[in-house]
Short mmCIF file of C-alpha atoms in Angstrom, two decimals:
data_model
loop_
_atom_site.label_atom_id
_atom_site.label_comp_id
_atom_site.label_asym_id
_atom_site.label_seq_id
_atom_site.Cartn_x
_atom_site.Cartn_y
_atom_site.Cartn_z
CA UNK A 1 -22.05 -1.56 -2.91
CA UNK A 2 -23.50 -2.58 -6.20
CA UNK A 3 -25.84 0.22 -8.10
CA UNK A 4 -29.64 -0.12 -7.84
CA UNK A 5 -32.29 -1.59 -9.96
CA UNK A 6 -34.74 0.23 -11.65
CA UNK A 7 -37.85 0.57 -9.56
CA UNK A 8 -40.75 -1.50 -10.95
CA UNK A 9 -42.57 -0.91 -13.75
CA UNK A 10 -39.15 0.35 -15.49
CA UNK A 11 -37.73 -1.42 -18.20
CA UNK A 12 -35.94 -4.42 -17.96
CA UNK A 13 -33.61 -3.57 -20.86
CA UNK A 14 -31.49 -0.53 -21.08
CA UNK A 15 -30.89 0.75 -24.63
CA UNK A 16 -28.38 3.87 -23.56
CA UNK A 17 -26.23 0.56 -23.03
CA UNK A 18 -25.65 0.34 -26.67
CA UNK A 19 -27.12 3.87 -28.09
CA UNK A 20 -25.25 6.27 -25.65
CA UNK A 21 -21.49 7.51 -26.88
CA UNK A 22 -20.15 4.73 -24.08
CA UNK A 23 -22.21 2.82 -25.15
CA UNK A 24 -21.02 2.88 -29.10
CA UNK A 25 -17.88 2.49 -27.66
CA UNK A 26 -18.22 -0.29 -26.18
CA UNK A 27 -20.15 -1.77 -29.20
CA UNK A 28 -17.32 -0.93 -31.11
CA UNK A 29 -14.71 -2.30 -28.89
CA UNK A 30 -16.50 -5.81 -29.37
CA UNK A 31 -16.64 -5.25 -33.34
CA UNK A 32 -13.17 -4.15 -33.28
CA UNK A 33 -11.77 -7.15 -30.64
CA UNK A 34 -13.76 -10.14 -32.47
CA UNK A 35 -12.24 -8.92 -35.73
CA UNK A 36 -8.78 -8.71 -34.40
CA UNK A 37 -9.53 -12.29 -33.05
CA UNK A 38 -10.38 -13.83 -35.88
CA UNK A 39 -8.41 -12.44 -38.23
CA UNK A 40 -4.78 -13.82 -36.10
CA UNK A 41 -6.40 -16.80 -35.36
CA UNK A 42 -8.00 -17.45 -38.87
CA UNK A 43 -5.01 -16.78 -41.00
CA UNK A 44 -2.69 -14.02 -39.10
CA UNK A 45 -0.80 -16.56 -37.41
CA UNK A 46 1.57 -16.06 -33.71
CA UNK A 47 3.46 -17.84 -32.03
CA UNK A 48 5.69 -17.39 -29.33
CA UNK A 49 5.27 -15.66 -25.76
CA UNK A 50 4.58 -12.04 -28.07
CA UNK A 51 1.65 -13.78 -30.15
CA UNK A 52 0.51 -15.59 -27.01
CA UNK A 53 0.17 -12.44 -24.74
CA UNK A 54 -1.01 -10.29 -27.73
CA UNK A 55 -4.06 -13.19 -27.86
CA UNK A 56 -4.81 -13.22 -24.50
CA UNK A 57 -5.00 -9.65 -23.66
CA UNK A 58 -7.45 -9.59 -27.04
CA UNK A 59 -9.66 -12.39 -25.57
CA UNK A 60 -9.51 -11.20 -22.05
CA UNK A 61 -10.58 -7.68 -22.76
CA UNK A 62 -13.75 -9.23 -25.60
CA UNK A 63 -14.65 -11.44 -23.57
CA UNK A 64 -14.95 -8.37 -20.48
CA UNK A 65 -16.49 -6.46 -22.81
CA UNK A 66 -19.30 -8.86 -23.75
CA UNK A 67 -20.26 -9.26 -19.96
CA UNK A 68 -20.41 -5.41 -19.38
CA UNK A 69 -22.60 -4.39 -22.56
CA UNK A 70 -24.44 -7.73 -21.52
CA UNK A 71 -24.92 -6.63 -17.54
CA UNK A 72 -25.26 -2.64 -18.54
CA UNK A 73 -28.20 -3.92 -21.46
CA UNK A 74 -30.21 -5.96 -19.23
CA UNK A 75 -29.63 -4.00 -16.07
CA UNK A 76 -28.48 -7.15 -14.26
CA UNK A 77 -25.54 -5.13 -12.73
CA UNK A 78 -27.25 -4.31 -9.89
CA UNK A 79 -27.15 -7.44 -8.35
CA UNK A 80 -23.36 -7.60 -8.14
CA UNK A 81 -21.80 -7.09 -5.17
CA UNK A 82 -19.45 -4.57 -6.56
CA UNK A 83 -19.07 -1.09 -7.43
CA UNK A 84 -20.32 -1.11 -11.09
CA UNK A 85 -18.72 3.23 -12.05
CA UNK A 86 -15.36 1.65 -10.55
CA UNK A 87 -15.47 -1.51 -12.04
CA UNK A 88 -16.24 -0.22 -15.49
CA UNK A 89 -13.72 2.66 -15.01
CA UNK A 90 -10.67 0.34 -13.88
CA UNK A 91 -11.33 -2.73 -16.86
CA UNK A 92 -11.74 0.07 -19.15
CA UNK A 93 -7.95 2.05 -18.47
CA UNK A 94 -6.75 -1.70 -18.34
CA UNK A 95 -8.43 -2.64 -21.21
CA UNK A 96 -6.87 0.48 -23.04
CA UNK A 97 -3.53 -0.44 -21.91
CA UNK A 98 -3.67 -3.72 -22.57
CA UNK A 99 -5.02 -3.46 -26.16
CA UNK A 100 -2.54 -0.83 -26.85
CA UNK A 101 0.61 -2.71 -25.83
CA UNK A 102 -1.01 -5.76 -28.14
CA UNK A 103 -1.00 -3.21 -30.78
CA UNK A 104 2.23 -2.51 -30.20
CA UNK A 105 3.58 -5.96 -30.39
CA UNK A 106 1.85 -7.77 -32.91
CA UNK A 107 2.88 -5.80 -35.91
CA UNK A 108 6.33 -4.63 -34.46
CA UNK A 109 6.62 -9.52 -33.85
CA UNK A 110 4.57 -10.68 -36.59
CA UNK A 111 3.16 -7.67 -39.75
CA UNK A 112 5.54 -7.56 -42.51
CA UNK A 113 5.39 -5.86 -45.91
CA UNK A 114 6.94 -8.31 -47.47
CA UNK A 115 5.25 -12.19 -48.16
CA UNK A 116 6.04 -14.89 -45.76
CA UNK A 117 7.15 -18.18 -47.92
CA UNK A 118 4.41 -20.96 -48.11
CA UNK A 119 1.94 -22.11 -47.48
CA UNK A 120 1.38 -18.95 -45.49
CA UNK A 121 1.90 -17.12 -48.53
CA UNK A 122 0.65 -13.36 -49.08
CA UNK A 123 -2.81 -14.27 -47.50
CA UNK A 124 -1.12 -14.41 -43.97
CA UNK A 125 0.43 -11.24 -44.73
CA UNK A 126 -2.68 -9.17 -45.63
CA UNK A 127 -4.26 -10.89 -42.27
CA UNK A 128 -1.70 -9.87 -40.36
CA UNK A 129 -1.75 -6.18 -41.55
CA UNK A 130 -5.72 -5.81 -41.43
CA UNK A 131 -5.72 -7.43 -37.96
CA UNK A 132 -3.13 -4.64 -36.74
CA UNK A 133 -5.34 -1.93 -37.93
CA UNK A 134 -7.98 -3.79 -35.74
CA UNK A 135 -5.75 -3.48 -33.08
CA UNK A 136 -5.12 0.34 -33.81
CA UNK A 137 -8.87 0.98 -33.70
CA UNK A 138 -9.90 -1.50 -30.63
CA UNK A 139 -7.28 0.57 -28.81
CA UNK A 140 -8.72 3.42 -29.79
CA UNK A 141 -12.54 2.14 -28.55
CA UNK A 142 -11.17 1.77 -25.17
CA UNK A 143 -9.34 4.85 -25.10
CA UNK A 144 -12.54 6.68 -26.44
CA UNK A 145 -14.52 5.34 -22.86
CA UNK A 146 -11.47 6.21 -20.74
CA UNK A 147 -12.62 9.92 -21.92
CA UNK A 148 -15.79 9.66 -21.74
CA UNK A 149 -16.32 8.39 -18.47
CA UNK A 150 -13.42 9.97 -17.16
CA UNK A 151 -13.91 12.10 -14.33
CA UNK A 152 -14.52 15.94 -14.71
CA UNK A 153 -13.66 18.76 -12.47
CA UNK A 154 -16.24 19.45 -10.42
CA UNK A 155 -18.24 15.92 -11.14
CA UNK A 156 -19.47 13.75 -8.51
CA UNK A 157 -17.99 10.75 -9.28
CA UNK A 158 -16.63 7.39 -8.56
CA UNK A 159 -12.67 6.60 -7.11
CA UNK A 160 -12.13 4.95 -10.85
CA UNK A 161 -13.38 7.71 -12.74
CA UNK A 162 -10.57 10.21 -11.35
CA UNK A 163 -7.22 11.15 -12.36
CA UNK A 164 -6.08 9.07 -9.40
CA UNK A 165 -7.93 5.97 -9.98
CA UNK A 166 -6.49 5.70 -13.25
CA UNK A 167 -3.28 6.49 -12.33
CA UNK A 168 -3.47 3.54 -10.09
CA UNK A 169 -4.32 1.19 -12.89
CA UNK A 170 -1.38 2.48 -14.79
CA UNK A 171 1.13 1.89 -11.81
CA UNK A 172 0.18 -1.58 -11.72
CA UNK A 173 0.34 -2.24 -15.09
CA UNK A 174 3.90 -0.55 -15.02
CA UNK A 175 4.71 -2.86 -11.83
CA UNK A 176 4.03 -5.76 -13.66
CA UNK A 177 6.63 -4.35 -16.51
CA UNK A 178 9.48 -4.20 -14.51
CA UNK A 179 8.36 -7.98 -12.66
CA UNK A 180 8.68 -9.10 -16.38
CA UNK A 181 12.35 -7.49 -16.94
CA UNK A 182 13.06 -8.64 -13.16
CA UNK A 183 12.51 -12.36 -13.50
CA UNK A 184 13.95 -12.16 -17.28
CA UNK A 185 17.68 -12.61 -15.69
CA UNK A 186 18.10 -9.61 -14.56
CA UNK A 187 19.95 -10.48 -11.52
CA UNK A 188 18.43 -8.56 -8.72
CA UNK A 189 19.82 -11.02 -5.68
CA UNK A 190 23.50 -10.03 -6.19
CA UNK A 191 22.88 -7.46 -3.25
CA UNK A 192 20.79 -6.63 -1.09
CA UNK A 193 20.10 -3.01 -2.25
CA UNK A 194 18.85 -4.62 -5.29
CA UNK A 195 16.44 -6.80 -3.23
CA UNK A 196 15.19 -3.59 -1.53
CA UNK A 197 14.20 -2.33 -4.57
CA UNK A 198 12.19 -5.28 -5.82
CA UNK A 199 10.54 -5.57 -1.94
CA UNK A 200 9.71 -1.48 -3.01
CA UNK A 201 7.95 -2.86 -6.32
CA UNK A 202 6.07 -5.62 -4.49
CA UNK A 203 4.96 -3.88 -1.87
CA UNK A 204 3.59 -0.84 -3.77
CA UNK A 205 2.39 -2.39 -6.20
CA UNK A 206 0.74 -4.87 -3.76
CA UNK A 207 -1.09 -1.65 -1.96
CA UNK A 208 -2.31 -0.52 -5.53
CA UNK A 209 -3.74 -3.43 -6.05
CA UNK A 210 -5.30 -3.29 -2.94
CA UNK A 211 -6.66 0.10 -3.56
CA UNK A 212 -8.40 -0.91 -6.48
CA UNK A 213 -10.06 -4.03 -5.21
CA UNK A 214 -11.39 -2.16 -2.73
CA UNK A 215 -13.01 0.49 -4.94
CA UNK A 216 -14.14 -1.98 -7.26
CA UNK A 217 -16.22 -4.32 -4.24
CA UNK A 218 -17.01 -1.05 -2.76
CA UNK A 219 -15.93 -1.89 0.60
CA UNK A 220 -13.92 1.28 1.03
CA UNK A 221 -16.30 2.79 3.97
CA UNK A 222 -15.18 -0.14 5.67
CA UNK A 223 -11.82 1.31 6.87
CA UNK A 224 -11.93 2.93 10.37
CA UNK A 225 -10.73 6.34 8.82
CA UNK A 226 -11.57 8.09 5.52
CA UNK A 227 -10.49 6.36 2.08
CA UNK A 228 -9.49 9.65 0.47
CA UNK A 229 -6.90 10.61 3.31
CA UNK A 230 -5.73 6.70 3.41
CA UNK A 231 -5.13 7.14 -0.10
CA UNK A 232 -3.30 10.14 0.19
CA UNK A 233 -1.00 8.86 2.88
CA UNK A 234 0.06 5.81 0.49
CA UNK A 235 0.91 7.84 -2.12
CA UNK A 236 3.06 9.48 -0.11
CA UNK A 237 4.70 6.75 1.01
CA UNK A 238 4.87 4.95 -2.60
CA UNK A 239 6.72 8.57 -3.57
CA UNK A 240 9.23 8.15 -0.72
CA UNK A 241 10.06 4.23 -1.59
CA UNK A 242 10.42 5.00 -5.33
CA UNK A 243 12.55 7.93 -4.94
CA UNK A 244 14.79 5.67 -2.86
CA UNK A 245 14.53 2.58 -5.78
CA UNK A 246 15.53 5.31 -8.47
CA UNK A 247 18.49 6.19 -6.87
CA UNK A 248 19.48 2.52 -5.56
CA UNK A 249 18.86 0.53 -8.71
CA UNK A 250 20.99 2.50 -11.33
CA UNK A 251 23.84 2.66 -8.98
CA UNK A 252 24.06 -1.06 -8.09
CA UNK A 253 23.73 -1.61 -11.85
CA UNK A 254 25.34 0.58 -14.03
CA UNK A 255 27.72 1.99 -11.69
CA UNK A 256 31.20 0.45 -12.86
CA UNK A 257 31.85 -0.72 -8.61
CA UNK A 258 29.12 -2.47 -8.84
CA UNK A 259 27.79 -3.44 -12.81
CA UNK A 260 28.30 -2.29 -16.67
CA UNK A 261 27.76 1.38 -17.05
CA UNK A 262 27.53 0.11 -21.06
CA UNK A 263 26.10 -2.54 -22.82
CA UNK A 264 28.59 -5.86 -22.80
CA UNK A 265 29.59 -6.27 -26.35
CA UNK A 266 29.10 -10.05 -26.24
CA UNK A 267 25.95 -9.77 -24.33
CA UNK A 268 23.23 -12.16 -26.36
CA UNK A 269 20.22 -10.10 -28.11
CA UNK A 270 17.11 -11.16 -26.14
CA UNK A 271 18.70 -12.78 -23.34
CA UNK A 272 21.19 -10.05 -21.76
CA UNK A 273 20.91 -9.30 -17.94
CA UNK A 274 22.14 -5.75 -18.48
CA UNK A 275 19.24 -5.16 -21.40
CA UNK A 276 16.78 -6.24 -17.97
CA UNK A 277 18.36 -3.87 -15.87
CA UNK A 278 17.78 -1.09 -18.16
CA UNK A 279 14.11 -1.74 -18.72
CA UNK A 280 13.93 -1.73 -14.94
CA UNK A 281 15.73 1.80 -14.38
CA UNK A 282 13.42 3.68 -17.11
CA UNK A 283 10.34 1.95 -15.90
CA UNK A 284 11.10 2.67 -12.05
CA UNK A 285 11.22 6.63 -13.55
CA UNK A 286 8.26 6.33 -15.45
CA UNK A 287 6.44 4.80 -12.23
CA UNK A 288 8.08 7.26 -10.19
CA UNK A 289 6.35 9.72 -11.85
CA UNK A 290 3.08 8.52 -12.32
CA UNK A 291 2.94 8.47 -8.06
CA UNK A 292 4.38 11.88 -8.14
CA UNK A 293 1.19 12.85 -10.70
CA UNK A 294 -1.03 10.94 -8.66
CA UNK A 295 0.00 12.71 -5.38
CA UNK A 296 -0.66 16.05 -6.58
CA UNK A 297 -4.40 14.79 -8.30
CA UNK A 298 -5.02 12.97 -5.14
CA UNK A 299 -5.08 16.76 -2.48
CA UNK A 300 -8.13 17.57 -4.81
CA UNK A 301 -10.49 14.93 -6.02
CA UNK A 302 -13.74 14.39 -4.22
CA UNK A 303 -15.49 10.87 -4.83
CA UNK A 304 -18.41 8.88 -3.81
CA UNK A 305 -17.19 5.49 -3.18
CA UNK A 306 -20.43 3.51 -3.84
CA UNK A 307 -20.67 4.83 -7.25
#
């Protein structure tokens, strides 16, 4: 369950909060995501579902931020009914992917060298480039904590902290890739060995989720057999159902019995099932993987749920 006070007579306010390296991190990480902020919606400019996500992740992962420096300053974390080393652990390898993809996308969508015509002007420009920098660097903030707190051989620590606890915030953030290509006309119902593959992302990804919930509330000592081996078991299983999507979904797509083994010379830029298809194939590999990695990670670790 949540972490414990201090006893009385302790301090109310913690200063390692702010003065410890996570802590500077996570100082920076606010610097770093205000600035970005600001500087997009000041003068930067977006528009568009790019500019839209690129500002939400950015405000999701401040505003985060600001409640755990807030909650880890004053202490106040210990009357959450949550697992404060998970919780910290999973926002902070979301935050880092999050902020990264951002980083990604707004300068790839948005920074150019050259002037935009007015009234944006060159001012938008040199906005647009210093808040991509921003980016750069809040990515690196979070990244920064992800090694910090990360896990070490040997370390008692919480489910979060570990290889495998990242790993699972990874999957689902990979999951929610291929739901984007999926749903972006990608035409998954034509047969049913399609569909199985999609019911393979849902319900894996699904169970992730799951797995981090619980590890975050810290009500994983409420399952009638140990977390760990529960854990390992679903891996397993996630393995077994991915292997089988990997081998299903090219087939039923680029196979010429069944779809395009190239891309259609008239398909539209931006709007092309086969372009969907693709994006799910590499990212059902690169998930693939990351459950094959977490597999092997999860026959070692030893955590301490409450944590």
């Amino acid at each position: 369950m949540g972490s414990t006070m201090e006893p009385p007579g302790g301090g109310y306010l913690h200063l390692g909060a702010v003065t410890s390296p996570v802590g500077t991190a996570r100082v920076l990480q606010l610097a770093f995501g205000c600035t970005t902020f600001s500087l997009v919606a000041h003068r930067g400019g977006f528009a568009g579902v790019q500019g839209t996500f690129c500002m939400a992740a950015w405000g999701f992962c401040f505003a985060l931020s600001g409640l755990v420096v807030a909650c880890d300053f004053t202490r106040l974390h210990g009357c959450l009914h949550l697992s404060w080393g998970n919780f910290t652990a999973a926002f902070a390898m979301l935050a880092t992917l999050l902020s990264a993809t951002a980083a990604v996308i707004y300068p790839l969508y948005f920074t150019r060298l050259q002037c935009p015509p007015e009234p944006a002007g060159c001012a938008a420009r040199d906005f647009r480039l210093a808040a991509s920098v921003f980016a750069g660097l809040l990515f690196l903030a979070y990244a920064a904590e992800v090694a910090l707190t990360r896990a070490r051989p040997g370390q008692v620590a919480s489910y979060m902290a570990t290889v495998s606890g990242l790993l699972k915030i990874v999957q689902a953030f990979v999951a929610c890739i291929i739901f984007g290509a999926l749903v972006h006309d990608s035409r998954y119902g034509r047969y049913v060995a399609t569909q199985w593959c999609v019911a393979v992302y849902s319900l894996c990804f699904l169970a992730t989720v799951t797995v981090v919930v619980l590890s975050v509330i810290g009500h994983t000592g409420g399952l009638h057999c140990p977390f760990d081996r529960v854990v390992v078991v679903y891996t397993f299983l996630a393995v077994l159902l991915y292997l089988s999507a990997a081998v299903i979904w090219p087939v039923f797509c680029f196979d010429p019995k069944y779809g395009m083994p190239g891309r259609p010379p008239d398909c539209p830029r931006g709007s092309c099932p086969w372009d969907s298809q693709l994006v799910v194939a590499i990212f059902t590999y690169v998930n693939l993987l990351l459950y094959v990695a977490d597999l092997a990670y999860s026959q070692r670790i030893r955590f301490v749920p409450s944590l």
